Structure formats: C-alpha cells, structure tokens
mmCIF file with all atom_site columns, C-alpha atoms in Angstrom:
data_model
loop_
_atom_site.group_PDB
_atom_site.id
_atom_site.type_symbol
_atom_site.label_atom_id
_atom_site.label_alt_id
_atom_site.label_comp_id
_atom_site.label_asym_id
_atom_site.label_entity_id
_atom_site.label_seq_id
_atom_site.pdbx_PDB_ins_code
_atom_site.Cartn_x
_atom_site.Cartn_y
_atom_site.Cartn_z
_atom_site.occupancy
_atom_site.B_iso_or_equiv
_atom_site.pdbx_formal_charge
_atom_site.auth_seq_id
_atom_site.auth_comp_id
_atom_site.auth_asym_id
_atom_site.auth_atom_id
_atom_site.pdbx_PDB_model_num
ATOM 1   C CA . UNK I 1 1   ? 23.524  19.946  10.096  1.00 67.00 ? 1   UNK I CA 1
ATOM 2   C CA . UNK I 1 2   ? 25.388  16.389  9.760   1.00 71.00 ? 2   UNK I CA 1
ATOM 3   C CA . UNK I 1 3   ? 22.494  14.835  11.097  1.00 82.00 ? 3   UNK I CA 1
ATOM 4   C CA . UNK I 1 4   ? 20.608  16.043  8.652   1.00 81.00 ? 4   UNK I CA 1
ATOM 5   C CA . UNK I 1 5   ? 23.188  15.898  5.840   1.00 84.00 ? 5   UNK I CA 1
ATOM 6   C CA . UNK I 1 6   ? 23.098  12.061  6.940   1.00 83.00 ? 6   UNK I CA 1
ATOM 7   C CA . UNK I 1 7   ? 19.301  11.372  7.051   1.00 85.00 ? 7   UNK I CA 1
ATOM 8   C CA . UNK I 1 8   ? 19.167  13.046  3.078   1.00 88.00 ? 8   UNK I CA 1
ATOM 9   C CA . UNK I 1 9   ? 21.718  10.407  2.455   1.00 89.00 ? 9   UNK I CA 1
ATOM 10  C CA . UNK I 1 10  ? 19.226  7.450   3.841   1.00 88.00 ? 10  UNK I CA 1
ATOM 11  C CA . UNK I 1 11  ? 16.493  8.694   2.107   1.00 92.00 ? 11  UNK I CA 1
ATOM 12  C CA . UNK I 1 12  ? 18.314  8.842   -1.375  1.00 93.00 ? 12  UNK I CA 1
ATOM 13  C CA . UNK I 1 13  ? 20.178  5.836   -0.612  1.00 92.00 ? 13  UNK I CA 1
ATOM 14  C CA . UNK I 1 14  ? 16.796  4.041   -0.139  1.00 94.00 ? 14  UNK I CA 1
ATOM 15  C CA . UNK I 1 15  ? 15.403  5.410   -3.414  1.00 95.00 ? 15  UNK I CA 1
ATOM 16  C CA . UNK I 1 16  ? 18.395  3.823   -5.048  1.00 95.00 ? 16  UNK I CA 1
ATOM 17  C CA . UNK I 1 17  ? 18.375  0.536   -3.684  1.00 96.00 ? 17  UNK I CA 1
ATOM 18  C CA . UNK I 1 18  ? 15.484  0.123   -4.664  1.00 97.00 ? 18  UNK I CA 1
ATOM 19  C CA . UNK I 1 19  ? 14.862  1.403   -7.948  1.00 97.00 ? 19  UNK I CA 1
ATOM 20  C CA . UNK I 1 20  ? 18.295  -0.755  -8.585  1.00 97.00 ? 20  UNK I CA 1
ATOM 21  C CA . UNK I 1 21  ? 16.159  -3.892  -7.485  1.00 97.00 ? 21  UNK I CA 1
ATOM 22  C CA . UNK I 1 22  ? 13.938  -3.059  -10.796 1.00 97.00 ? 22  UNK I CA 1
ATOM 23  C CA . UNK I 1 23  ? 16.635  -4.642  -12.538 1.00 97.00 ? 23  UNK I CA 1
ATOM 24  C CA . UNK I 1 24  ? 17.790  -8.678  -12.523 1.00 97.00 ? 24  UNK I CA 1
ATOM 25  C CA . UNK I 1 25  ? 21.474  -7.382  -12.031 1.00 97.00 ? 25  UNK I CA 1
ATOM 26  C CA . UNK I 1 26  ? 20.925  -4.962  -9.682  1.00 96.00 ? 26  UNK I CA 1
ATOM 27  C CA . UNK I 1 27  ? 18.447  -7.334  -7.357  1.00 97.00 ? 27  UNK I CA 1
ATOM 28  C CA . UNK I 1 28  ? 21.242  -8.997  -5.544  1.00 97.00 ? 28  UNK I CA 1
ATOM 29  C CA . UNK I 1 29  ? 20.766  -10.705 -2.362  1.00 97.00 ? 29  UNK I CA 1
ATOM 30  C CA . UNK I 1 30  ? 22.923  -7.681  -0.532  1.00 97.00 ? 30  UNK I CA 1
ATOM 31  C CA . UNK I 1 31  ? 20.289  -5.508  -2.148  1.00 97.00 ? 31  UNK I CA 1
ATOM 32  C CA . UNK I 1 32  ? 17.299  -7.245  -1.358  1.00 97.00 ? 32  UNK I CA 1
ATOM 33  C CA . UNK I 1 33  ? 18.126  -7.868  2.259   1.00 97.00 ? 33  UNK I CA 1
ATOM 34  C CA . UNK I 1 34  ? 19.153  -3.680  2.748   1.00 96.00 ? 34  UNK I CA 1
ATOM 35  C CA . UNK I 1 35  ? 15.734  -3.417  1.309   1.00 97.00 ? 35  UNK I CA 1
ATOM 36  C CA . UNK I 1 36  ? 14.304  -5.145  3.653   1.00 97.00 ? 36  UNK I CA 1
ATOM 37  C CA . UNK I 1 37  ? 16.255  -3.048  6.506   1.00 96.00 ? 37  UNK I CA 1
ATOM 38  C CA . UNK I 1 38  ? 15.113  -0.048  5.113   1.00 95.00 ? 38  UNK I CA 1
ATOM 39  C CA . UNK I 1 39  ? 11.459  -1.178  4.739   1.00 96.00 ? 39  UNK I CA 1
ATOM 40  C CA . UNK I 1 40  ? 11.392  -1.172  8.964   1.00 96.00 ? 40  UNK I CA 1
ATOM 41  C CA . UNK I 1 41  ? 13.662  2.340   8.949   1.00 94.00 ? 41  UNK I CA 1
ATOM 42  C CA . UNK I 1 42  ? 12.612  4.117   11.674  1.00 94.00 ? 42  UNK I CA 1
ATOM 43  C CA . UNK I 1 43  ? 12.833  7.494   10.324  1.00 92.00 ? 43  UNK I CA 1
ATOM 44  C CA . UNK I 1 44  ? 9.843   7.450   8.375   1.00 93.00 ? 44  UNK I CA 1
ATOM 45  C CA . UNK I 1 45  ? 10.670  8.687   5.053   1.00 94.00 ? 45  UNK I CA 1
ATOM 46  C CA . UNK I 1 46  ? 13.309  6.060   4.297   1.00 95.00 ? 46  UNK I CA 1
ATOM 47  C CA . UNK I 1 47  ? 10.292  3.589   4.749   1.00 95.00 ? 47  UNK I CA 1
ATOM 48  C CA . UNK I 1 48  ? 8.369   6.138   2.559   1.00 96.00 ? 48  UNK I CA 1
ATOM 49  C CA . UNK I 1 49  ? 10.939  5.584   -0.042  1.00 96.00 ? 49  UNK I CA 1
ATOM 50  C CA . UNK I 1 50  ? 10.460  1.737   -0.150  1.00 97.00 ? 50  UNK I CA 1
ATOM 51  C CA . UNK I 1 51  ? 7.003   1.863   -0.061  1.00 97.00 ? 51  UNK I CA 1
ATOM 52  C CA . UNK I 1 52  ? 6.502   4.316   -2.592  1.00 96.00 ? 52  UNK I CA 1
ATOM 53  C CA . UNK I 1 53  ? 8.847   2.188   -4.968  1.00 97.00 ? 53  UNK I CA 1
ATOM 54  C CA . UNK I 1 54  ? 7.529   -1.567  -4.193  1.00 97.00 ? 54  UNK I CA 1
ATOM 55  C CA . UNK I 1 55  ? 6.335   -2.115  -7.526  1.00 96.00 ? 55  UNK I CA 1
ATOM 56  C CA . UNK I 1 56  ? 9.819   -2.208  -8.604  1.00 97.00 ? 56  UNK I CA 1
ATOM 57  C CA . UNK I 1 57  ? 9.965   -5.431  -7.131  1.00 98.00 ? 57  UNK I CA 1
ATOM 58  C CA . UNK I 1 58  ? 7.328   -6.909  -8.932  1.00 97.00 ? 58  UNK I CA 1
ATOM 59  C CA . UNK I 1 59  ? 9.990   -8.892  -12.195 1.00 97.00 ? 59  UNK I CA 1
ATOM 60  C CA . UNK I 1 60  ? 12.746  -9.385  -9.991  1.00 98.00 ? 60  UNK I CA 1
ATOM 61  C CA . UNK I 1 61  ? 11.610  -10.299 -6.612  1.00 97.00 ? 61  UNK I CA 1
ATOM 62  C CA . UNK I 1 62  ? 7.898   -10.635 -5.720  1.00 97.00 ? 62  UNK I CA 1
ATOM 63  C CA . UNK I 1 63  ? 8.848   -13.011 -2.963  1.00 97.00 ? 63  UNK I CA 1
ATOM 64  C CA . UNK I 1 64  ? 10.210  -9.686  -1.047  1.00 98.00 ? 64  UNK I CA 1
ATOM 65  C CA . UNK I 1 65  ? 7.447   -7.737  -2.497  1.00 98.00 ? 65  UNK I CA 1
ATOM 66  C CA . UNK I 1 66  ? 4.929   -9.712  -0.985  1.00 98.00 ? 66  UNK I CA 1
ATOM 67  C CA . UNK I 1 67  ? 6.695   -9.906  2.207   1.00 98.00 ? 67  UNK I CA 1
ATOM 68  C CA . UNK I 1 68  ? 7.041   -5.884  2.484   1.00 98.00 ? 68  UNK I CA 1
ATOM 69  C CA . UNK I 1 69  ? 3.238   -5.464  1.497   1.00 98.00 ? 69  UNK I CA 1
ATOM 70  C CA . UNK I 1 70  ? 2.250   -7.744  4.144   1.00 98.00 ? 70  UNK I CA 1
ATOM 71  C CA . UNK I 1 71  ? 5.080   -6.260  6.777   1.00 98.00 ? 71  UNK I CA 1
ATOM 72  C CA . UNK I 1 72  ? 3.023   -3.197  5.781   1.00 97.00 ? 72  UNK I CA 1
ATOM 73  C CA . UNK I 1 73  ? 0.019   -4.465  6.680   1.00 97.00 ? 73  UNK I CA 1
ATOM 74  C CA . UNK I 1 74  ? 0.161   -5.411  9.781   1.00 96.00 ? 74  UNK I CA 1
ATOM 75  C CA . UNK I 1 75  ? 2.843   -3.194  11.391  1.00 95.00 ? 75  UNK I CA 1
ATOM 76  C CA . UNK I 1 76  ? 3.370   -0.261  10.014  1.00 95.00 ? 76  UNK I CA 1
ATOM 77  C CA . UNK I 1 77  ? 1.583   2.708   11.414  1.00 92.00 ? 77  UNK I CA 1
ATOM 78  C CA . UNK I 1 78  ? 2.369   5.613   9.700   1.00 94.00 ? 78  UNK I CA 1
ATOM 79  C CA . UNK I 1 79  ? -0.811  6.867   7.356   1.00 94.00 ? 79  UNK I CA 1
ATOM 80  C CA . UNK I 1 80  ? 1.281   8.140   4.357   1.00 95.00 ? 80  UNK I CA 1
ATOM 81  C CA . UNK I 1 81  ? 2.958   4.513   3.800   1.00 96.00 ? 81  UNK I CA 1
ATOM 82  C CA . UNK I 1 82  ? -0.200  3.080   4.300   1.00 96.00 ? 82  UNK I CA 1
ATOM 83  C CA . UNK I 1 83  ? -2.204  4.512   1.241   1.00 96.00 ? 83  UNK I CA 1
ATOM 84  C CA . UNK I 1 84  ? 1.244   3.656   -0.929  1.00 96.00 ? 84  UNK I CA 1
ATOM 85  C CA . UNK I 1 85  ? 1.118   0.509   0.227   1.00 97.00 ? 85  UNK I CA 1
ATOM 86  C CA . UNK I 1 86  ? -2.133  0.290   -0.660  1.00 97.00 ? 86  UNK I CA 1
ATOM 87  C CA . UNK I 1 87  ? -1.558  2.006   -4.265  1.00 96.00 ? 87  UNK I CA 1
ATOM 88  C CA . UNK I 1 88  ? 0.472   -1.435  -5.100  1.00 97.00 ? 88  UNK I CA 1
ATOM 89  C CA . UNK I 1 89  ? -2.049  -3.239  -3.547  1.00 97.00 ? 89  UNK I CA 1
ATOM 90  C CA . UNK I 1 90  ? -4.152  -2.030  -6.058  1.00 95.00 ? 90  UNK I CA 1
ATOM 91  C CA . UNK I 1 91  ? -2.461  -2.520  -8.896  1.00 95.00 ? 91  UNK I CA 1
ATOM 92  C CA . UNK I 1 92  ? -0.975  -6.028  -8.418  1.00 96.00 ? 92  UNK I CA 1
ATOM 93  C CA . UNK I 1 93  ? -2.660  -8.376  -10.558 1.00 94.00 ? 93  UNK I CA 1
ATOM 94  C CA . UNK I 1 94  ? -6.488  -9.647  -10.331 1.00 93.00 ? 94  UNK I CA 1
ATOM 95  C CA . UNK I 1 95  ? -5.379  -13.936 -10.137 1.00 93.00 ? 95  UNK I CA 1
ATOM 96  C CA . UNK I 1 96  ? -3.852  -12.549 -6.525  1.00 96.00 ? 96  UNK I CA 1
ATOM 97  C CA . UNK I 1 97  ? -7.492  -10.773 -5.631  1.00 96.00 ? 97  UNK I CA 1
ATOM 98  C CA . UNK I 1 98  ? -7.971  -12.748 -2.144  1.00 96.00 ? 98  UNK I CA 1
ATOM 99  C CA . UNK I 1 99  ? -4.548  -12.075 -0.896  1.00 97.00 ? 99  UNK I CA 1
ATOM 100 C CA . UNK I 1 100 ? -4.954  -8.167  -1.900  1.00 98.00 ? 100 UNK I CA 1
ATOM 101 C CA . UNK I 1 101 ? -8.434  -8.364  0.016   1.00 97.00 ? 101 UNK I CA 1
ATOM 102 C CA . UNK I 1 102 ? -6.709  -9.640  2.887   1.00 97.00 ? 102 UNK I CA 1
ATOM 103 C CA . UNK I 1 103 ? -3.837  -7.308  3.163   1.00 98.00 ? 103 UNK I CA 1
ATOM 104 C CA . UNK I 1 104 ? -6.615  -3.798  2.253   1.00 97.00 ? 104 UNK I CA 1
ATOM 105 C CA . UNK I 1 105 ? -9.017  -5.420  5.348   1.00 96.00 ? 105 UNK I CA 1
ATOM 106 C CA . UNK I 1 106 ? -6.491  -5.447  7.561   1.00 96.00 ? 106 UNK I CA 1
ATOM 107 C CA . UNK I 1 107 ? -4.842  -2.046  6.857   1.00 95.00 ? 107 UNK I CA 1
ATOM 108 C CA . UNK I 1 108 ? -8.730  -0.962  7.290   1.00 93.00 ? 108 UNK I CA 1
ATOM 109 C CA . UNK I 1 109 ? -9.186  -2.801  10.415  1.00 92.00 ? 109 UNK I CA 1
ATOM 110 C CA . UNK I 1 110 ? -5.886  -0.999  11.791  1.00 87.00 ? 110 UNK I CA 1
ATOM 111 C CA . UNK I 1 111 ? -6.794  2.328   10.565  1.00 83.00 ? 111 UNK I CA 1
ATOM 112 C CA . UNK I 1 112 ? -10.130 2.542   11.790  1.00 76.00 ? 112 UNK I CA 1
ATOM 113 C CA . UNK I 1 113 ? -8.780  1.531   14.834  1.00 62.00 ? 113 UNK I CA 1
ATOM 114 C CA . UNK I 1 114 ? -5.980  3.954   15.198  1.00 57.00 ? 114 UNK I CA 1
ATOM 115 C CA . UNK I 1 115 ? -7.110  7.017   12.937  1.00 53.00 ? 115 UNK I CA 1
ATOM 116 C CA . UNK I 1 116 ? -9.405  9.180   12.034  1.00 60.00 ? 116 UNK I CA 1
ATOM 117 C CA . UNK I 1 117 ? -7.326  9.880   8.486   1.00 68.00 ? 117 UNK I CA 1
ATOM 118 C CA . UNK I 1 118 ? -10.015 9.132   5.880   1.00 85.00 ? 118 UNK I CA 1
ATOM 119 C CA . UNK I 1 119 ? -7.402  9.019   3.006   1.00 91.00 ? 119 UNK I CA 1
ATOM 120 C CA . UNK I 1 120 ? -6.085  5.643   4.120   1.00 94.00 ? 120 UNK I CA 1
ATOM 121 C CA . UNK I 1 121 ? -9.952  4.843   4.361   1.00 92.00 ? 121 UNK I CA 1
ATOM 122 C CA . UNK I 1 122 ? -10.281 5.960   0.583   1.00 93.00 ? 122 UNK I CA 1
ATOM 123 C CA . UNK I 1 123 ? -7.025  4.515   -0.778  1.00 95.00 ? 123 UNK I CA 1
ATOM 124 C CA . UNK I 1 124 ? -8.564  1.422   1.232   1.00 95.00 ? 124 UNK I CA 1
ATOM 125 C CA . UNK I 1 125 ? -11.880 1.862   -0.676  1.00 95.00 ? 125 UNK I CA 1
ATOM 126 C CA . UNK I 1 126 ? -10.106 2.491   -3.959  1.00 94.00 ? 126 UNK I CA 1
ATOM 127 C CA . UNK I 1 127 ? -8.786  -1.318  -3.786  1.00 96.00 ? 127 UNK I CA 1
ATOM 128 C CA . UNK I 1 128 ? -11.861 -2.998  -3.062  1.00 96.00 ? 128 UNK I CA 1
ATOM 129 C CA . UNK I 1 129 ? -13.517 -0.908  -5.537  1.00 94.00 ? 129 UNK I CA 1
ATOM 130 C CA . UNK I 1 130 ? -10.806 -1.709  -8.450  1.00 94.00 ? 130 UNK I CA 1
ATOM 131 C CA . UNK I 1 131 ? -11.162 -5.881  -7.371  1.00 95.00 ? 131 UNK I CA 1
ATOM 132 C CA . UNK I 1 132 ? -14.855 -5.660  -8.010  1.00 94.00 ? 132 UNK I CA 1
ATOM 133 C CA . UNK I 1 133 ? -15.179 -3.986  -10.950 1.00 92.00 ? 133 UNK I CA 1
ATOM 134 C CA . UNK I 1 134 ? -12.149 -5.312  -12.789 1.00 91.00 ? 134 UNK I CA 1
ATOM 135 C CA . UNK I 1 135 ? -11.858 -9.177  -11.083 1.00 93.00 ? 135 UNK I CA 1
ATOM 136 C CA . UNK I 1 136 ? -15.115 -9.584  -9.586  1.00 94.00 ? 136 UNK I CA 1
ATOM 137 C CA . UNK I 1 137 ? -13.992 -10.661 -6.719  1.00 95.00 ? 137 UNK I CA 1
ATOM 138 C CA . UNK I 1 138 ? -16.516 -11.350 -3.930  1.00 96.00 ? 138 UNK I CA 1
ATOM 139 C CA . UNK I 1 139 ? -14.655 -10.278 -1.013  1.00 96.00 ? 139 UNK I CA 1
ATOM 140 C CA . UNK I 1 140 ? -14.412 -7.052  -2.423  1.00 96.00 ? 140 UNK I CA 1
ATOM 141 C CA . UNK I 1 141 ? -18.308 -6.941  -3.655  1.00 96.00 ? 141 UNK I CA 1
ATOM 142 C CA . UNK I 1 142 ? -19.065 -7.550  0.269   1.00 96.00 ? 142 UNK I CA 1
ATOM 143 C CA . UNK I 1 143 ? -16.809 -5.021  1.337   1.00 94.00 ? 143 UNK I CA 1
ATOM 144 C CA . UNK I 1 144 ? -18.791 -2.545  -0.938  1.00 95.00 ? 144 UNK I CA 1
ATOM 145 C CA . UNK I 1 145 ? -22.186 -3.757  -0.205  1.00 96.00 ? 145 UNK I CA 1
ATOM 146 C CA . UNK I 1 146 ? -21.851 -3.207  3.774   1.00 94.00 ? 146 UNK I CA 1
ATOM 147 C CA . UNK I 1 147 ? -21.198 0.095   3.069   1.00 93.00 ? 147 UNK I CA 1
ATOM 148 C CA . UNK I 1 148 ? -24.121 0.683   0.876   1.00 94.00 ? 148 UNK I CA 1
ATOM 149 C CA . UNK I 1 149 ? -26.838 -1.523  2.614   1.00 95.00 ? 149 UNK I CA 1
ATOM 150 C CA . UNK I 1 150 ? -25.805 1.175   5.505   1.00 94.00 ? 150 UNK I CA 1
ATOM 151 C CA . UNK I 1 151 ? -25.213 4.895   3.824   1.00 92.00 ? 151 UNK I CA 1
ATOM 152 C CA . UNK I 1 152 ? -25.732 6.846   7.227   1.00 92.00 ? 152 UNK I CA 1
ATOM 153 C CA . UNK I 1 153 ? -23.087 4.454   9.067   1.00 90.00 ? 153 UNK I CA 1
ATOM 154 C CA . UNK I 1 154 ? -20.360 4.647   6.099   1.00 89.00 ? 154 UNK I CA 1
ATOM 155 C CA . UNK I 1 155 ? -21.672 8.102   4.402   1.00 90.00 ? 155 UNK I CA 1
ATOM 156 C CA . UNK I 1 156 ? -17.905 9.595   3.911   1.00 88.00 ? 156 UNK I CA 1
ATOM 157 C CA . UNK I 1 157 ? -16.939 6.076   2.276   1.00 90.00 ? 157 UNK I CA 1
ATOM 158 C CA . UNK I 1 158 ? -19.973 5.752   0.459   1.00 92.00 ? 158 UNK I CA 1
ATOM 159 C CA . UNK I 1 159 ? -19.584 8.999   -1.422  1.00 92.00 ? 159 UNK I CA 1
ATOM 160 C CA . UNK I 1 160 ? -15.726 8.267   -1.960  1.00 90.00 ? 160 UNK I CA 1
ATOM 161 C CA . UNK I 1 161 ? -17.388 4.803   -3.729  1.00 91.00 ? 161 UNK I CA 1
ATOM 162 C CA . UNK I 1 162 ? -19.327 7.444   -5.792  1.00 90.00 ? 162 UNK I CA 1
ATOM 163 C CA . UNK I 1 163 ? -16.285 9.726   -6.990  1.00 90.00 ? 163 UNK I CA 1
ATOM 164 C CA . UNK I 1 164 ? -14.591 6.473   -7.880  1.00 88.00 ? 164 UNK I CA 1
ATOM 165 C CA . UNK I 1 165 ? -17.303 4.831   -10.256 1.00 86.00 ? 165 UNK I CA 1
ATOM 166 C CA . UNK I 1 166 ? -18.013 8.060   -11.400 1.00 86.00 ? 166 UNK I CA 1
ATOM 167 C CA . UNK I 1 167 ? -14.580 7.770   -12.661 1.00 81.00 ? 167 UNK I CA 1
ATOM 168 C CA . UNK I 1 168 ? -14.347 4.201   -13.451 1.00 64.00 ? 168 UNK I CA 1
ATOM 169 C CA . UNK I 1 169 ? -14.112 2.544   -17.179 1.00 59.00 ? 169 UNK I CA 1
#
C-alpha cells in the first residue's frame, strides 16, 4: 500500500512540476532540472505526466522542451508517450517544420521497428499531414506521397491520411 501511496505521489508531483514550469516564476532551474529527472522516470506514468504536459514549456523554457521532445525521440519506448510526444510535435510552430520532420521520422523509424501499435503510426501520420497542409513543408509532402504512390504497401496509413483530410480546414 505505501508503495503505491508513494508512486501516486510521483505521478502528481510530476504533474505539478511541470504545470509550475508554465509560469516564469515557477520555471526555476531546481524545477527544470527535476523535470528533466522525471522525463527519464522509470515508472512510466511519471514520464506520461511530462510528456503529456510539454507544451507547458513552450514561454518559459523551449531549450528543455526541445531537449525532452528529442530525448523522446530517440529513447523512449513506451507507445502511449510516444503519440503525446508527437501531439506537441504537432502543434509546435510551422518556422521549426524540418526539426518536427526529423523528430516524427525517427519516432516512425523506431516504431515500425519495435511495434505493431498503429496509433503511434497515425499520431505519426497526423504530423506530417498537419506540416503539409498548413507549412508546406516538403519533407512532410514526401512522407505522404510514398505512402500514396504505394496504397497496397501503406493501406492502414493511407486511409488514416483519408480520415485526416477528410477532417482538415
């Protein structure tokens, strides 16, 4: 029961810390470095808690938030804080496109070679999806395109490119 009682306690505590980061005052360098901590937890839902909340970062400290999204990227294996690290990947802002595209293809790369979760796939294709409607970005376009030019080999992402311009303004 303590144990438990305890792990609660690490999960609110990193849903604090960093919804206190939101704020100038609150985003002290103690703060920003137990952030950090917390981002490589390893009970997974204390990482779910920064992950969820990285956008909080974005006024205060986009130096960290940058850092976590690409800690994300390349080592963190758990599906669920994939596709939210991917939901702020999507909506940081377009003048950052290529290093978005970078991050999203290697998440992809990763997934596809450890899963078989298609929800990271379609948070992944969400991105790439949002960049080349909305920025035009190129890297994204090509992302898109090799999935059309071969329907049969991408037909689950293909139809989740669908449901999202079928949704798109």
């Amino acid at each position: 029961v303590q144990d438990e009682a305890d792990r609660v306690l690490e999960v609110l505590a990193a849903q604090g810390l960093i919804l206190i980061a939101r704020y100038s005052a609150g985003c002290t360098t103690g703060v920003r470095s137990a952030i950090r901590d917390l981002s490589a937890d390893p009970v997974r839902v204390v990482r779910l808690q920064i992950a969820d909340h990285l956008d909080c970062l974005f006024h205060t400290a986009i130096d960290l938030l940058w850092d976590l999204l690409e800690y994300y990227a390349r080592v963190e294996q758990n599906p669920t804080v994939l596709i939210d690290t991917l939901h702020t990947l999507r909506r940081m802002p377009y003048p950052d496109a290529a290093r978005t595209v970078s991050l999203t293809q290697e998440i992809q790369t990763r997934a596809a070679n450890g899963t078989n979760r298609t929800d990271v796939r379609d948070a992944c294709i969400h991105v790439f999806c949002s960049l080349a409607l909305h920025a035009n970005d190129a890297a994204s376009l090509a992302e898109l395109d090799r999935r059309i030019n071969d329907p049969t080999g991408h037909t689950h992402d293909v139809q989740r490119l669908i449901l999202d311009l079928s949704v798109s303004r």
